[in-house]
Amino acid sequence: MEDDKRTTPRHRVLKAATISFGGGAISCTVRNLSVSGASLEVASPIGIPGSIVLELEGSRRPCRVIWRTERRIGVRFGDAKDKSKPASEPGVKPRHR
């Protein structure tokens, strides 16, 4: 198993949120959260673009999708430093740990 590549610790949470993009929005559940990003549970990641806005507890945070699985996406907040490319938009890109 590969070492965890997170630069900041994440905390387990269970919070309702909204992902908005391109004039549309879908519901999601925030499963873990850090100062630099989050893991979001979604019905399906298909159709979610690489750049989104996470609406959580009255705030709107621009994000980049970093990884995707069948029911989750990992995002890095737009104000966090990140050199990686966003996960591909069509289909599901497996997450390697």
PDB file of C-alpha atoms in Angstrom:
ATOM      1  CA  MET A   1       0.000   0.000   0.000  1.00  0.00           C
ATOM      2  CA  GLU A   2       1.268   3.479  -0.883  1.00  0.00           C
ATOM      3  CA  ASP A   3       1.864   6.101   1.810  1.00  0.00           C
ATOM      4  CA  ASP A   4      -0.830   8.718   2.320  1.00  0.00           C
ATOM      5  CA  LYS A   5       0.065  11.778   0.217  1.00  0.00           C
ATOM      6  CA  ARG A   6      -2.019  14.335   2.144  1.00  0.00           C
ATOM      7  CA  THR A   7      -0.149  17.401   3.300  1.00  0.00           C
ATOM      8  CA  THR A   8      -2.654  18.252   6.057  1.00  0.00           C
ATOM      9  CA  PRO A   9      -4.648  15.928   8.327  1.00  0.00           C
ATOM     10  CA  ARG A  10      -8.298  15.318   7.508  1.00  0.00           C
ATOM     11  CA  HIS A  11     -11.065  14.973  10.045  1.00  0.00           C
ATOM     12  CA  ARG A  12     -14.021  12.611   9.650  1.00  0.00           C
ATOM     13  CA  VAL A  13     -17.311  14.457   9.291  1.00  0.00           C
ATOM     14  CA  LEU A  14     -20.782  13.747   7.967  1.00  0.00           C
ATOM     15  CA  LYS A  15     -22.147  16.997   6.540  1.00  0.00           C
ATOM     16  CA  ALA A  16     -24.629  17.713   3.763  1.00  0.00           C
ATOM     17  CA  ALA A  17     -23.272  19.984   1.036  1.00  0.00           C
ATOM     18  CA  THR A  18     -23.854  20.997  -2.572  1.00  0.00           C
ATOM     19  CA  ILE A  19     -21.523  20.752  -5.555  1.00  0.00           C
ATOM     20  CA  SER A  20     -22.213  23.442  -8.154  1.00  0.00           C
ATOM     21  CA  PHE A  21     -20.835  23.719 -11.668  1.00  0.00           C
ATOM     22  CA  GLY A  22     -21.918  25.019 -15.050  1.00  0.00           C
ATOM     23  CA  GLY A  23     -25.216  26.442 -13.806  1.00  0.00           C
ATOM     24  CA  GLY A  24     -26.264  23.149 -12.164  1.00  0.00           C
ATOM     25  CA  ALA A  25     -25.932  21.665  -8.712  1.00  0.00           C
ATOM     26  CA  ILE A  26     -25.985  18.245  -7.050  1.00  0.00           C
ATOM     27  CA  SER A  27     -26.170  17.167  -3.429  1.00  0.00           C
ATOM     28  CA  CYS A  28     -23.254  15.438  -1.744  1.00  0.00           C
ATOM     29  CA  THR A  29     -22.058  14.385   1.689  1.00  0.00           C
ATOM     30  CA  VAL A  30     -18.723  15.589   3.035  1.00  0.00           C
ATOM     31  CA  ARG A  31     -17.064  12.517   4.560  1.00  0.00           C
ATOM     32  CA  ASN A  32     -13.768  14.069   5.638  1.00  0.00           C
ATOM     33  CA  LEU A  33     -12.423  17.578   5.658  1.00  0.00           C
ATOM     34  CA  SER A  34      -9.119  19.412   6.071  1.00  0.00           C
ATOM     35  CA  VAL A  35      -7.899  22.947   5.552  1.00  0.00           C
ATOM     36  CA  SER A  36      -6.734  21.986   2.044  1.00  0.00           C
ATOM     37  CA  GLY A  37      -9.490  19.678   0.751  1.00  0.00           C
ATOM     38  CA  ALA A  38     -12.242  17.141   1.310  1.00  0.00           C
ATOM     39  CA  SER A  39     -13.639  13.749   0.383  1.00  0.00           C
ATOM     40  CA  LEU A  40     -17.169  13.981  -0.998  1.00  0.00           C
ATOM     41  CA  GLU A  41     -19.670  11.156  -1.372  1.00  0.00           C
ATOM     42  CA  VAL A  42     -21.816  11.474  -4.500  1.00  0.00           C
ATOM     43  CA  ALA A  43     -24.409   9.320  -6.266  1.00  0.00           C
ATOM     44  CA  SER A  44     -22.043   9.159  -9.261  1.00  0.00           C
ATOM     45  CA  PRO A  45     -18.948  11.180 -10.187  1.00  0.00           C
ATOM     46  CA  ILE A  46     -19.768  10.908 -13.892  1.00  0.00           C
ATOM     47  CA  GLY A  47     -20.478  14.339 -15.336  1.00  0.00           C
ATOM     48  CA  ILE A  48     -18.808  16.246 -12.503  1.00  0.00           C
ATOM     49  CA  PRO A  49     -16.170  18.473 -14.116  1.00  0.00           C
ATOM     50  CA  GLY A  50     -12.619  18.999 -12.865  1.00  0.00           C
ATOM     51  CA  SER A  51     -13.411  22.435 -11.402  1.00  0.00           C
ATOM     52  CA  ILE A  52     -16.370  22.815  -9.038  1.00  0.00           C
ATOM     53  CA  VAL A  53     -17.654  24.951  -6.176  1.00  0.00           C
ATOM     54  CA  LEU A  54     -18.400  23.281  -2.840  1.00  0.00           C
ATOM     55  CA  GLU A  55     -21.210  24.934  -0.910  1.00  0.00           C
ATOM     56  CA  LEU A  56     -20.925  23.979   2.752  1.00  0.00           C
ATOM     57  CA  GLU A  57     -22.357  25.669   5.842  1.00  0.00           C
ATOM     58  CA  GLY A  58     -23.028  28.957   4.075  1.00  0.00           C
ATOM     59  CA  SER A  59     -19.642  29.221   2.366  1.00  0.00           C
ATOM     60  CA  ARG A  60     -18.661  28.644  -1.260  1.00  0.00           C
ATOM     61  CA  ARG A  61     -15.203  27.187  -1.934  1.00  0.00           C
ATOM     62  CA  PRO A  62     -13.782  26.737  -5.435  1.00  0.00           C
ATOM     63  CA  CYS A  63     -12.257  23.255  -5.773  1.00  0.00           C
ATOM     64  CA  ARG A  64     -10.349  21.008  -8.157  1.00  0.00           C
ATOM     65  CA  VAL A  65     -11.219  17.335  -8.376  1.00  0.00           C
ATOM     66  CA  ILE A  66      -8.019  15.394  -7.622  1.00  0.00           C
ATOM     67  CA  TRP A  67      -9.319  11.793  -7.587  1.00  0.00           C
ATOM     68  CA  ARG A  68     -12.520   9.860  -8.272  1.00  0.00           C
ATOM     69  CA  THR A  69     -13.929   6.473  -7.283  1.00  0.00           C
ATOM     70  CA  GLU A  70     -17.308   4.902  -7.914  1.00  0.00           C
ATOM     71  CA  ARG A  71     -19.090   6.997  -5.251  1.00  0.00           C
ATOM     72  CA  ARG A  72     -16.555   9.519  -4.001  1.00  0.00           C
ATOM     73  CA  ILE A  73     -14.445  12.396  -5.232  1.00  0.00           C
ATOM     74  CA  GLY A  74     -11.457  14.017  -3.561  1.00  0.00           C
ATOM     75  CA  VAL A  75     -11.148  17.768  -3.937  1.00  0.00           C
ATOM     76  CA  ARG A  76      -8.468  20.323  -3.168  1.00  0.00           C
ATOM     77  CA  PHE A  77      -9.696  23.778  -2.291  1.00  0.00           C
ATOM     78  CA  GLY A  78      -8.801  26.436  -4.855  1.00  0.00           C
ATOM     79  CA  ASP A  79      -6.847  28.529  -2.395  1.00  0.00           C
ATOM     80  CA  ALA A  80      -4.621  25.554  -1.439  1.00  0.00           C
ATOM     81  CA  LYS A  81      -1.351  25.131  -3.339  1.00  0.00           C
ATOM     82  CA  ASP A  82      -1.609  22.225  -5.754  1.00  0.00           C
ATOM     83  CA  LYS A  83       0.526  21.303  -8.738  1.00  0.00           C
ATOM     84  CA  SER A  84      -1.362  18.130  -9.691  1.00  0.00           C
ATOM     85  CA  LYS A  85      -3.708  17.890 -12.624  1.00  0.00           C
ATOM     86  CA  PRO A  86      -7.435  17.471 -11.968  1.00  0.00           C
ATOM     87  CA  ALA A  87      -8.906  13.993 -12.369  1.00  0.00           C
ATOM     88  CA  SER A  88     -10.309  13.358 -15.833  1.00  0.00           C
ATOM     89  CA  GLU A  89     -13.895  14.477 -16.245  1.00  0.00           C
ATOM     90  CA  PRO A  90     -15.518  11.613 -18.157  1.00  0.00           C
ATOM     91  CA  GLY A  91     -15.886   8.306 -16.367  1.00  0.00           C
ATOM     92  CA  VAL A  92     -14.318   7.276 -13.115  1.00  0.00           C
ATOM     93  CA  LYS A  93     -10.594   7.420 -12.460  1.00  0.00           C
ATOM     94  CA  PRO A  94      -9.497   4.886  -9.839  1.00  0.00           C
ATOM     95  CA  ARG A  95      -7.821   6.200  -6.739  1.00  0.00           C
ATOM     96  CA  HIS A  96      -4.515   4.580  -5.859  1.00  0.00           C
ATOM     97  CA  ARG A  97      -3.470   4.447  -2.200  1.00  0.00           C
TER      98      ARG A  97
END
